[in-house]
Amino acid sequence: MADTTVPVTGGGLQTIDGVPLKKQLARATRQSKLRALMLVAPLGIFVLVSFIYPIVLTLTRSVHSPVFGAAFHRTAEALQSWDGKDLPSEPVWEAFVADMKEARANRTIGKAATRFNYDVPGTRSLFTRTARKIRKVKEGPYKEAVLEINKKWGDPQLWGYIKQNTAPYTAGFYLNALDRKYDYTGKIERQPEVRQIYVPLFWRTLLLSSLVMASCIILGFPVAYLLAHLPLRISNLLMILVLLPFWTSLLVRTTSWIALLQTQGVINDFLVWVGIISDQQRLQMMFNATGTVIAMTHILLPFMILPLYSVMKTIQPSYVRAARSLGATQWTAFWRVYVPQTLPGVGAGSILVFILAIGYYITPALVGGQSGQLISNLIAYHMQKSLNWGLAAALSTILLFGVLGLYWLYNRLVGVDNMKLG
Amino acid sequence: MALPAHASTLETVWYYAFRVFCGFVLIFLILPILIIIPLSFNAEPYFSFTEGMLSFDPNAYSLRWYADILENGMVDPNAAFGWDWFKDSWNNAQWMHSLRNSFIIATAATFVATTLGTIAALGLSQSNLPYRNLIMGLLISPMIVPIIITSAARFFFFSKVGLSQTYLGIILAHAVLGTPFVVITVTATLVGFDRSLIRAGASLGADPRTVFFKVIMPLILPGVISGALFAFITSFDEVVAVIFLAGYEQRTIPRQMWSGIREQISPTILAVATILVLMSVMLLTVLELLRRRSERIRGLSPG
């Protein structure tokens, strides 16, 4: 029939309805793009709302801390014109007394004092005690009245800190997280020696994670090699020994390491029984960094073996044979020909193990003791015990960006699509 | 990989040393999991083998820690063994309470994660999805971000919207953690998926829904199920989110183990651990069967 032929008018191909083919194609592509997006959208929105948004919200706490400034808003205003050298003038004191009374009445003084205490340790009780007595102060001169309650208020440095703390946005938590702080004039200085804990802890987290990663490579590479080169029947059987730990609950594995490693545990009993050590010399393998590294290596080892195995499976044996026939020793053939081909697997496994290790919480908390704690444990401490949420958020942000950097690297090197599970 | 006949002494030594080393690593991997099984039958409240256990004295072994799982927290554990005893255990025993919670939460979280994850994987596997890498990175991120950060963030957010200390809150939290596994496994299954089958179905008159359930679903089912198993075990094993979000009512098995290890350490934990190990053995078996089936369906190996 004549109307089924493609009409050629206006210098381009057209569909049967007279729409230019190009336009029709663009429409079809757009529709299928839209369809693909529609399929991804439910999960995307779910992840955004219940995962990304809460994280972003929490991270703002690391810079946003309005509690103190809200409670002492009059003081904040009055302190605007203060020169920062001598004690503030009378209007500031008057505002301060008014703020104190109000904070005491609406019970915000506790929170504000706690917040201030993070920056100037030991001042929490100064605030709360003064607040309790402040209602006796009815009229000026307010400065003398406040000083009479507690003469510590006569310290100009304290007022410097007060002025700093009334600002709703602060970099103070990040400085704390890096073992630094503002002095009373607003200059950045190092924390005193005994309070420098976070930077060493970051270093320890990196060190222990690297140790775990290195042990995983050393232990995982030979096993992956063996599994990849044994006949399939045997290697499938041995693979169970790798997969069973992988599928076993994290707490189960941590529990069994406690049973093995503790001073009255299986390994020590065995060593005493064999006679390598005497009953008094039982090894302290738990509640320190050793315990953390051993247990974490065990838990993360499958994450190294599985990607290595899948890469080694694809390596053609003919390359090593060719190298050997060209005169390479066994070692040269292995090191110069085989190993370079496994590097994608080594890279994938290492980054994965490292990413998982630096965020580890459960195992260090249970077997790590004091010296085996990682940065996550301190974040949990500030979340649950000290309730210094700003500092917890600052530490989290630093950790998060470290992990995201590694994740980006992983994505570049391996691609998340190629992640192998089980 | 057998040792050739012309191997030198050094090569022979190296060959056996290598195998012995691998043997040790494999023992290192499996031993901690096997060791707790005999320990859980300890008659004494220790985490170590007693003299009697080592000499295989039957009196040194007992099931008391398994009984403790059922009894701990019961109103009257000494009542006559029967229907009422079981009812008491089911309603009041701490571990039974946690077990029930774990299953409820894990099942619900798996359902949410599998549904959303499978649909998203279908979209992700279409070649013309814009910003594919970015979206994939976003969807996988719950697996990568340290759990402590995720849980702390949820703690604030859920308290604000009234979801903290509710079952729904924990289910949602676990569902997010499970979705990356579903997305990864289902996308991997879809890599070898022949798209012309969809067109064939459509050209034979099937509407999109029929095509999905009759053509796509049967083929990707192994991937969906193994993704679902991953999501299930992720939720079943998760403790940090539960620590931050759950009240006593919503305690799960790992949460109960966590406080058990920290507060009142008793071999009951080992008995629970043994049961969980048996569970993972079963899971592993199911996964292996699925993998074989998937390979057979797609003709990757003769089976």
XYZ file of C-alpha atoms in Angstrom:
725
model
C 0.000 0.000 0.000
C 1.180 3.448 -0.780
C 0.801 5.014 2.676
C 3.026 2.451 4.381
C 6.130 3.683 2.587
C 8.189 6.154 4.473
C 7.230 9.628 3.302
C 10.221 11.733 2.375
C 9.268 15.340 2.709
C 11.094 18.335 4.027
C 14.497 16.728 3.603
C 14.451 14.070 6.363
C 13.140 10.644 7.176
C 9.768 10.602 8.866
C 7.676 8.055 10.639
C 4.370 6.942 9.350
C 2.639 9.666 11.338
C 4.740 12.319 9.681
C 6.999 13.002 12.631
C 10.676 13.429 11.749
C 12.574 10.256 12.643
C 15.163 12.171 14.644
C 12.519 13.692 16.824
C 10.822 10.358 17.293
C 14.113 8.774 18.341
C 14.791 11.563 20.821
C 11.352 11.070 22.275
C 11.812 7.309 22.578
C 15.216 7.751 24.264
C 13.770 10.309 26.622
C 10.946 7.973 27.514
C 13.206 5.041 28.221
C 15.508 7.262 30.267
C 12.526 8.420 32.229
C 11.380 4.854 32.712
C 14.788 3.815 34.025
C 14.799 6.783 36.391
C 11.305 5.947 37.576
C 12.470 2.466 38.492
C 15.429 3.781 40.459
C 13.456 6.583 42.072
C 11.727 4.691 44.928
C 14.973 3.355 46.348
C 16.786 6.586 45.596
C 14.233 8.597 47.540
C 14.227 6.050 50.349
C 18.014 6.223 50.678
C 18.019 10.014 50.432
C 15.355 10.499 53.085
C 16.304 7.877 55.614
C 20.055 7.766 55.091
C 21.649 10.777 53.413
C 19.431 13.443 54.957
C 19.945 12.307 58.588
C 23.692 12.192 58.037
C 23.806 15.690 56.580
C 21.588 16.901 59.396
C 23.920 15.410 61.983
C 27.027 16.784 60.362
C 25.667 20.309 60.711
C 25.894 19.798 64.454
C 29.661 19.834 64.091
C 29.590 23.559 63.296
C 26.200 24.662 64.544
C 25.875 24.959 68.300
C 23.326 27.571 69.301
C 22.573 26.399 72.859
C 24.846 28.750 74.749
C 24.215 31.712 72.478
C 20.457 31.272 72.789
C 20.565 31.145 76.573
C 22.857 34.177 76.838
C 21.498 36.246 73.963
C 21.350 39.532 75.915
C 24.917 39.055 77.118
C 25.974 38.324 73.561
C 24.522 41.601 72.360
C 26.047 43.572 75.196
C 29.454 42.003 74.649
C 29.555 43.264 71.050
C 31.230 46.487 72.098
C 33.556 44.924 74.684
C 37.273 45.455 73.968
C 38.285 42.054 75.341
C 40.993 43.364 77.672
C 39.521 44.383 81.025
C 36.357 43.156 82.643
C 33.219 44.093 80.698
C 31.225 47.156 81.660
C 28.053 47.299 83.750
C 25.460 46.794 80.925
C 27.061 43.440 80.155
C 26.718 42.349 83.761
C 23.138 43.478 83.847
C 22.376 41.505 80.699
C 24.253 38.550 82.149
C 22.160 38.551 85.325
C 18.962 38.768 83.267
C 20.060 35.869 81.043
C 21.049 33.799 84.056
C 17.658 34.319 85.669
C 15.836 33.418 82.480
C 18.023 30.348 81.826
C 17.420 29.208 85.375
C 13.674 29.728 84.996
C 13.305 27.831 81.711
C 15.929 25.246 82.681
C 18.283 25.844 79.774
C 21.167 26.687 82.096
C 22.253 23.042 82.445
C 22.618 22.519 78.712
C 24.307 25.864 78.192
C 26.742 25.204 81.042
C 27.562 21.759 79.666
C 28.202 23.272 76.272
C 30.501 25.890 77.787
C 32.250 23.244 79.816
C 33.423 21.494 76.611
C 35.472 24.571 75.763
C 36.539 25.568 79.260
C 36.696 22.420 81.373
C 35.668 22.788 84.984
C 33.211 25.656 84.531
C 29.961 23.733 84.523
C 29.435 24.017 88.257
C 30.408 27.694 88.185
C 27.429 28.362 85.910
C 24.931 26.148 87.683
C 25.886 27.327 91.157
C 25.779 30.967 90.175
C 22.405 30.421 88.527
C 21.061 29.013 91.757
C 22.062 32.098 93.717
C 21.309 34.692 91.052
C 17.684 35.304 92.051
C 18.931 37.165 95.146
C 20.420 39.803 92.857
C 17.581 42.292 92.444
C 19.311 45.545 91.525
C 22.671 47.001 90.499
C 25.518 47.314 90.666
C 25.346 43.911 89.055
C 29.080 43.451 88.610
C 29.753 43.511 92.329
C 26.746 41.319 93.033
C 27.906 38.616 90.594
C 31.477 38.784 91.830
C 30.191 38.333 95.345
C 28.481 35.093 94.353
C 31.693 33.790 92.833
C 34.876 35.771 92.303
C 35.908 33.541 89.393
C 33.702 35.795 87.225
C 36.372 38.447 87.674
C 38.624 36.690 85.181
C 38.684 38.597 81.841
C 39.767 35.409 80.020
C 36.510 33.752 81.027
C 34.610 36.596 79.398
C 36.653 36.104 76.246
C 35.428 32.523 76.124
C 31.872 33.617 76.847
C 31.977 35.991 73.914
C 33.285 33.248 71.630
C 30.657 30.784 72.750
C 27.701 33.037 72.047
C 28.314 32.685 68.299
C 25.886 30.096 66.863
C 28.428 28.765 64.358
C 31.833 27.598 65.469
C 34.822 25.689 64.193
C 35.596 24.804 67.778
C 34.499 21.166 67.540
C 36.777 20.578 64.586
C 39.627 22.176 66.482
C 38.843 19.869 69.427
C 38.778 16.898 67.093
C 42.260 17.883 65.925
C 43.522 18.445 69.472
C 43.459 22.198 69.156
C 41.318 24.920 70.693
C 40.686 28.635 70.733
C 42.366 30.606 73.472
C 40.395 33.417 75.080
C 41.381 35.915 72.404
C 40.181 33.606 69.624
C 43.619 32.454 68.497
C 44.071 28.763 67.745
C 46.411 26.883 70.050
C 47.265 23.286 70.844
C 45.501 21.467 73.634
C 47.631 20.769 76.695
C 49.572 17.528 76.419
C 47.195 15.423 78.557
C 44.177 16.413 76.502
C 45.688 15.513 73.147
C 43.825 12.292 72.418
C 42.090 12.553 69.064
C 44.998 13.007 66.665
C 46.878 10.054 68.218
C 43.633 8.093 68.001
C 43.225 8.886 64.304
C 46.779 7.753 63.759
C 46.160 4.589 65.745
C 43.016 3.873 63.727
C 44.985 4.257 60.509
C 47.841 2.169 61.867
C 45.681 -0.688 63.117
C 43.603 -0.655 59.908
C 46.799 -0.831 57.849
C 48.025 -3.673 60.021
C 44.755 -5.539 59.521
C 44.926 -4.863 55.790
C 48.534 -6.070 55.587
C 47.762 -9.239 57.540
C 44.796 -9.866 55.279
C 47.031 -9.607 52.196
C 49.700 -11.863 53.706
C 47.200 -14.485 54.821
C 44.715 -14.072 51.998
C 46.973 -14.075 48.930
C 48.357 -17.633 49.342
C 44.929 -19.031 50.174
C 43.301 -17.347 47.179
C 46.140 -18.663 45.006
C 45.657 -22.179 46.317
C 41.883 -22.036 45.833
C 42.220 -20.681 42.315
C 44.661 -23.404 41.233
C 43.237 -26.502 42.875
C 40.774 -28.681 40.961
C 37.282 -27.209 41.229
C 35.963 -30.112 43.270
C 38.496 -29.603 46.083
C 38.543 -25.811 45.925
C 34.749 -25.658 46.230
C 35.048 -27.719 49.370
C 37.806 -25.517 50.820
C 35.824 -22.450 49.816
C 33.306 -23.405 52.514
C 36.010 -22.709 55.088
C 36.191 -19.146 53.763
C 32.475 -18.602 53.227
C 31.244 -19.997 56.523
C 33.050 -17.334 58.590
C 31.852 -14.741 56.074
C 28.244 -15.731 56.743
C 28.575 -16.152 60.476
C 27.370 -13.418 62.763
C 29.944 -10.815 63.702
C 29.095 -11.153 67.367
C 29.479 -14.898 67.214
C 32.975 -14.524 65.820
C 33.879 -11.868 68.355
C 32.543 -14.081 71.146
C 34.636 -17.001 70.008
C 37.734 -14.808 69.917
C 37.010 -13.822 73.495
C 36.814 -17.524 74.393
C 40.090 -18.153 72.592
C 42.155 -15.164 73.596
C 41.319 -14.378 77.211
C 43.895 -15.166 79.893
C 41.875 -18.166 81.094
C 40.949 -18.958 77.489
C 41.603 -21.825 75.135
C 44.899 -20.656 73.601
C 46.488 -19.833 76.949
C 45.260 -23.114 78.435
C 46.724 -24.957 75.485
C 50.093 -23.212 75.758
C 50.257 -23.934 79.477
C 49.253 -27.542 78.905
C 51.924 -28.014 76.213
C 54.415 -26.372 78.536
C 55.487 -23.421 76.376
C 54.541 -20.992 79.121
C 53.971 -21.504 82.814
C 50.683 -20.775 84.552
C 51.983 -17.405 85.769
C 53.097 -16.274 82.326
C 49.715 -16.418 80.625
C 49.720 -14.095 77.631
C 47.612 -10.959 77.620
C 46.177 -11.201 74.111
C 42.859 -9.507 74.732
C 41.747 -6.056 75.855
C 44.622 -4.527 73.913
C 45.539 -3.733 70.311
C 46.655 -7.335 69.687
C 43.151 -8.626 70.320
C 41.636 -6.019 68.012
C 44.041 -6.812 65.169
C 43.652 -10.602 65.460
C 39.868 -10.566 65.644
C 39.476 -7.961 62.900
C 41.850 -9.808 60.598
C 39.768 -12.924 61.037
C 36.545 -11.071 60.383
C 37.765 -9.170 57.335
C 39.905 -11.883 55.732
C 37.068 -13.226 53.502
C 36.670 -9.712 52.045
C 40.265 -10.047 50.820
C 40.159 -13.667 49.683
C 36.950 -13.441 47.628
C 37.957 -10.606 45.238
C 41.492 -12.030 44.955
C 40.083 -15.429 44.097
C 37.775 -14.105 41.408
C 40.645 -12.179 39.794
C 43.069 -15.112 39.977
C 40.441 -17.360 38.391
C 40.575 -15.284 35.232
C 44.380 -15.241 34.862
C 45.542 -17.397 31.975
C 48.151 -19.954 33.078
C 49.815 -19.689 29.668
C 51.506 -16.381 30.604
C 53.486 -17.950 33.436
C 54.282 -20.931 31.251
C 55.515 -18.621 28.510
C 57.738 -16.795 30.996
C 59.139 -20.079 32.240
C 59.851 -21.322 28.732
C 61.640 -18.063 27.985
C 64.036 -18.818 30.810
C 62.528 -17.071 33.842
C 63.027 -18.781 37.174
C 59.936 -19.806 39.026
C 60.237 -16.774 41.283
C 60.728 -14.321 38.402
C 57.801 -15.783 36.523
C 55.635 -15.482 39.597
C 56.755 -12.012 40.664
C 57.093 -10.316 37.277
C 54.294 -12.030 35.373
C 51.706 -13.462 37.748
C 51.600 -10.928 40.578
C 51.071 -7.851 38.366
C 47.979 -9.526 36.944
C 46.535 -9.991 40.435
C 46.925 -6.324 41.357
C 43.289 -5.370 40.579
C 42.210 -8.021 43.063
C 44.774 -6.961 45.650
C 43.664 -3.343 45.232
C 39.975 -4.153 45.478
C 40.414 -6.351 48.520
C 42.757 -3.938 50.284
C 40.563 -0.895 49.869
C 37.476 -2.830 50.909
C 39.207 -4.203 54.013
C 40.639 -0.801 54.863
C 37.294 0.982 54.450
C 35.553 -1.541 56.662
C 38.377 -1.536 59.212
C 38.597 2.195 59.888
C 34.893 2.360 60.677
C 34.902 -0.695 62.936
C 33.080 -0.417 66.208
C 31.805 -3.706 67.672
C 34.967 -5.776 67.768
C 37.277 -3.081 69.221
C 34.627 -2.277 71.810
C 34.447 -5.885 72.969
C 38.033 -7.126 72.683
C 40.003 -3.898 72.337
C 40.290 -2.725 75.946
C 41.932 0.687 76.245
C 44.714 0.480 73.686
C 42.646 -1.293 71.041
C 39.966 1.370 70.664
C 39.371 2.972 67.297
C 37.895 6.326 66.364
C 34.377 4.844 66.098
C 34.484 3.867 69.749
C 35.195 7.438 70.746
C 32.386 8.710 68.557
C 30.075 6.279 70.351
C 31.445 7.469 73.689
C 30.671 11.102 72.889
C 27.257 10.127 71.533
C 26.166 8.060 74.518
C 28.221 8.952 77.565
C 29.700 12.456 77.461
C 26.850 13.683 75.220
C 29.225 16.076 73.472
C 27.338 15.682 70.216
C 29.137 18.500 68.451
C 32.473 16.791 68.938
C 30.985 13.415 67.946
C 29.683 15.058 64.757
C 33.055 16.655 64.019
C 34.892 13.349 64.484
C 32.249 11.622 62.342
C 32.651 14.169 59.565
C 36.403 13.681 59.450
C 35.985 9.898 59.413
C 33.217 10.084 56.837
C 35.248 12.149 54.408
C 38.185 9.792 54.802
C 35.948 6.843 53.978
C 34.261 8.637 51.062
C 37.692 9.434 49.631
C 38.625 5.763 49.755
C 35.225 4.814 48.330
C 35.798 7.178 45.423
C 39.187 5.560 44.861
C 37.609 2.116 44.976
C 35.001 3.187 42.479
C 37.681 4.533 40.153
C 39.880 1.458 40.429
C 37.335 -1.329 40.595
C 33.873 0.119 39.988
C 31.094 -0.621 42.449
C 29.416 -2.747 39.777
C 32.229 -5.247 39.996
C 31.894 -5.752 43.708
C 31.685 -9.481 44.341
C 29.659 -10.942 47.147
C 30.017 -14.560 48.092
C 49.229 -27.647 40.540
C 50.703 -31.040 41.369
C 54.409 -31.140 42.042
C 56.276 -32.049 38.824
C 58.659 -35.002 38.890
C 61.657 -32.814 38.007
C 61.188 -30.460 40.948
C 64.325 -29.579 42.875
C 64.609 -30.037 46.640
C 64.028 -26.351 47.190
C 60.897 -26.457 45.096
C 59.625 -29.461 47.016
C 60.214 -27.740 50.338
C 58.559 -24.598 49.072
C 55.599 -26.579 47.712
C 54.900 -28.223 51.041
C 55.653 -25.104 53.108
C 53.130 -23.216 50.992
C 50.451 -25.825 51.558
C 51.127 -25.998 55.277
C 50.876 -22.194 55.484
C 47.558 -22.240 53.632
C 46.376 -25.007 55.924
C 47.138 -22.839 58.927
C 45.272 -19.874 57.467
C 42.233 -22.027 56.756
C 42.377 -23.375 60.304
C 42.654 -19.792 61.544
C 39.476 -19.022 59.607
C 37.354 -21.931 60.714
C 38.671 -22.836 64.157
C 37.128 -19.923 66.084
C 33.756 -20.895 64.656
C 34.056 -24.582 65.447
C 35.597 -24.131 68.892
C 32.493 -22.580 70.388
C 30.365 -25.607 69.548
C 31.921 -27.989 72.117
C 32.407 -25.110 74.551
C 28.676 -24.441 74.545
C 28.092 -27.883 76.082
C 30.275 -27.020 79.065
C 28.773 -28.031 82.397
C 30.714 -25.286 84.184
C 30.172 -21.565 83.661
C 33.556 -21.098 81.979
C 34.618 -20.064 78.494
C 37.300 -22.736 78.432
C 37.676 -26.496 78.274
C 37.596 -28.133 81.698
C 39.639 -31.197 82.699
C 36.529 -33.346 82.436
C 35.730 -32.144 78.905
C 39.213 -32.977 77.706
C 38.991 -36.506 79.100
C 35.524 -36.876 77.517
C 33.792 -37.343 80.832
C 30.065 -37.305 79.999
C 29.355 -35.439 83.253
C 31.461 -32.515 82.112
C 29.057 -31.911 79.247
C 25.552 -30.619 79.665
C 22.729 -28.874 77.899
C 22.184 -26.401 80.722
C 23.101 -23.348 78.628
C 20.643 -24.367 75.951
C 18.000 -24.745 78.627
C 19.001 -21.297 79.864
C 18.089 -19.814 76.482
C 14.555 -21.024 77.019
C 14.371 -20.378 80.742
C 16.160 -17.126 81.502
C 13.477 -14.609 82.406
C 10.660 -17.092 82.759
C 8.114 -16.596 85.530
C 8.361 -20.190 86.709
C 11.132 -22.216 85.016
C 10.630 -25.116 87.423
C 7.021 -25.727 86.436
C 6.028 -29.038 84.893
C 7.288 -29.416 81.357
C 4.358 -28.948 79.043
C 2.320 -26.515 77.015
C 2.133 -23.920 79.794
C 5.868 -24.101 80.307
C 6.424 -23.375 76.631
C 3.947 -20.538 76.704
C 5.747 -19.025 79.671
C 9.089 -19.374 77.895
C 7.753 -17.938 74.646
C 6.219 -14.937 76.384
C 8.752 -14.137 79.087
C 12.190 -15.588 78.402
C 14.624 -12.838 77.376
C 16.276 -14.775 74.571
C 12.975 -15.911 73.124
C 11.810 -12.318 73.166
C 14.939 -11.232 71.295
C 14.673 -14.124 68.872
C 11.129 -13.163 68.011
C 12.147 -9.541 67.528
C 15.082 -10.515 65.346
C 12.874 -12.537 63.039
C 10.124 -9.926 62.820
C 12.548 -7.099 62.117
C 14.745 -9.051 59.719
C 11.786 -10.359 57.728
C 10.170 -6.956 57.377
C 13.476 -5.245 56.564
C 14.257 -7.917 53.971
C 10.887 -7.428 52.339
C 11.369 -3.657 52.020
C 14.990 -3.955 50.911
C 14.324 -6.682 48.354
C 11.344 -4.950 46.780
C 13.010 -1.556 46.453
C 16.395 -3.033 45.573
C 15.093 -5.277 42.805
C 13.098 -2.509 41.163
C 16.091 -0.175 41.342
C 18.375 -2.852 39.894
C 16.039 -3.189 36.917
C 16.408 0.531 36.300
C 20.165 0.477 36.868
C 20.721 -2.250 34.327
C 19.170 -0.200 31.527
C 21.878 1.174 29.345
C 20.423 4.658 28.964
C 20.059 5.568 32.620
C 21.606 9.016 33.061
C 24.219 9.582 35.820
C 24.438 5.835 36.278
C 27.720 5.869 38.215
C 26.582 8.568 40.583
C 23.287 6.824 41.317
C 24.979 3.479 41.810
C 27.486 5.073 44.179
C 24.657 6.655 46.123
C 22.693 3.428 46.419
C 25.716 1.412 47.541
C 26.861 4.002 50.081
C 24.934 2.568 53.077
C 27.314 -0.379 52.901
C 30.391 1.831 52.969
C 29.612 4.580 55.477
C 30.762 3.496 58.954
C 27.805 2.107 60.847
C 28.483 4.300 63.853
C 27.975 7.455 61.764
C 24.819 6.089 60.178
C 23.397 5.065 63.525
C 24.259 8.321 65.270
C 22.604 10.244 62.438
C 19.497 8.096 62.588
C 19.355 8.513 66.341
C 18.901 12.279 65.980
C 16.624 12.090 62.967
C 14.382 9.330 64.304
C 14.012 11.006 67.690
C 12.850 14.086 65.860
C 10.206 12.313 63.776
C 9.127 9.965 66.554
C 10.550 6.761 65.121
C 13.109 5.995 67.804
C 12.314 3.032 70.020
C 9.765 1.731 67.541
C 9.801 -1.409 65.429
C 9.183 0.653 62.301
C 12.287 2.743 62.932
C 14.568 -0.268 63.231
C 12.981 -1.975 60.241
C 13.593 1.107 58.090
C 17.149 1.438 59.387
C 17.920 -2.191 58.611
C 16.196 -2.019 55.239
C 18.529 0.792 54.154
C 21.540 -1.257 55.230
C 20.273 -4.276 53.293
C 19.459 -2.585 49.964
C 23.046 -2.363 48.639
C 23.354 -6.139 48.769
C 20.128 -6.630 46.839
C 21.142 -4.008 44.271
C 24.550 -5.627 43.777
C 23.355 -9.204 43.441
C 20.369 -8.430 41.217
C 22.393 -6.141 38.943
C 24.982 -8.896 38.650
C 22.255 -11.342 37.590
C 20.927 -8.854 35.052
C 24.334 -8.537 33.365
C 23.786 -11.779 31.502
C 20.117 -11.079 30.903
C 18.953 -11.317 27.313
C 16.823 -8.221 26.668
C 15.280 -9.640 23.535
C 13.257 -11.954 25.781
C 11.344 -8.919 27.022
C 10.610 -7.828 23.491
C 9.655 -11.355 22.540
C 7.205 -11.461 25.423
C 5.764 -8.080 24.507
C 5.456 -8.956 20.817
C 3.524 -12.061 21.777
C 0.945 -9.850 23.422
C 1.987 -9.786 27.082
C 1.512 -6.518 28.954
C 4.497 -5.183 30.923
C 3.276 -6.706 34.167
C 2.938 -10.169 32.676
C 6.366 -9.819 31.076
C 7.822 -8.913 34.451
C 6.285 -11.779 36.392
C 6.444 -14.470 33.695
C 9.693 -13.652 31.909
C 11.988 -11.406 33.943
C 11.228 -12.645 37.439
C 11.908 -16.364 36.950
C 15.262 -15.560 35.363
C 16.508 -13.124 37.990
C 14.972 -15.007 40.912
C 18.229 -16.629 42.069
C 19.839 -13.185 42.286
C 16.832 -11.759 44.082
C 16.820 -14.578 46.608
C 20.531 -14.382 47.349
C 20.207 -10.609 47.679
C 17.305 -11.159 50.055
C 19.390 -13.602 52.091
C 22.157 -11.013 52.324
C 19.638 -8.411 53.445
C 18.192 -10.828 55.968
C 21.525 -11.745 57.491
C 22.579 -8.087 57.534
C 19.544 -7.219 59.593
C 19.751 -10.350 61.709
C 23.381 -9.626 62.537
C 23.143 -5.864 62.985
C 23.715 -4.466 66.453
C 24.928 -0.857 66.334
C 21.718 0.584 64.895
C 19.766 -1.417 67.464
C 21.936 -0.080 70.293
C 21.151 3.468 69.227
C 17.543 3.120 68.127
C 15.906 0.322 70.094
C 14.414 0.325 73.531
C 14.188 -2.771 75.672
C 11.028 -3.832 73.853
C 12.818 -4.080 70.493
C 15.923 -5.961 71.668
C 17.237 -8.360 69.053
C 19.505 -11.390 69.412
C 22.765 -9.526 68.626
C 21.747 -6.764 71.037
C 21.151 -9.338 73.747
C 24.534 -10.942 72.982
C 26.200 -7.542 73.109
C 24.953 -6.798 76.581
C 25.591 -10.410 77.550
C 29.258 -10.100 76.616
C 29.640 -6.760 78.338
C 27.664 -7.346 81.504
C 26.951 -10.884 82.608
C 29.182 -13.120 80.570
C 27.853 -16.680 80.600
C 28.135 -19.679 78.256
C 24.523 -19.088 77.256
C 26.045 -16.752 74.696
C 28.056 -19.665 73.337
C 24.906 -21.759 73.061
C 23.186 -18.958 71.147
C 26.311 -18.577 69.012
C 26.219 -22.280 68.159
C 22.624 -21.994 67.014
C 23.550 -18.983 64.870
C 26.438 -20.921 63.321
C 24.036 -23.699 62.370
C 21.806 -21.052 60.852
C 24.636 -19.714 58.708
C 25.485 -23.243 57.576
C 21.917 -23.564 56.362
C 22.053 -20.184 54.656
C 25.285 -21.104 52.940
C 23.762 -24.336 51.667
C 20.736 -22.521 50.254
C 22.995 -19.977 48.549
C 25.165 -22.673 47.003
C 22.111 -24.490 45.657
C 20.822 -21.207 44.229
C 24.146 -20.464 42.586
C 24.175 -23.849 40.898
C 20.592 -23.430 39.754
C 21.324 -19.994 38.349
C 24.337 -21.308 36.458
C 22.294 -24.148 35.051
C 19.425 -21.882 33.962
C 21.729 -19.488 32.217
C 23.741 -22.295 30.714
C 27.003 -21.105 32.220
C 28.046 -24.569 33.239
C 26.751 -28.040 32.627
C 25.636 -28.181 36.259
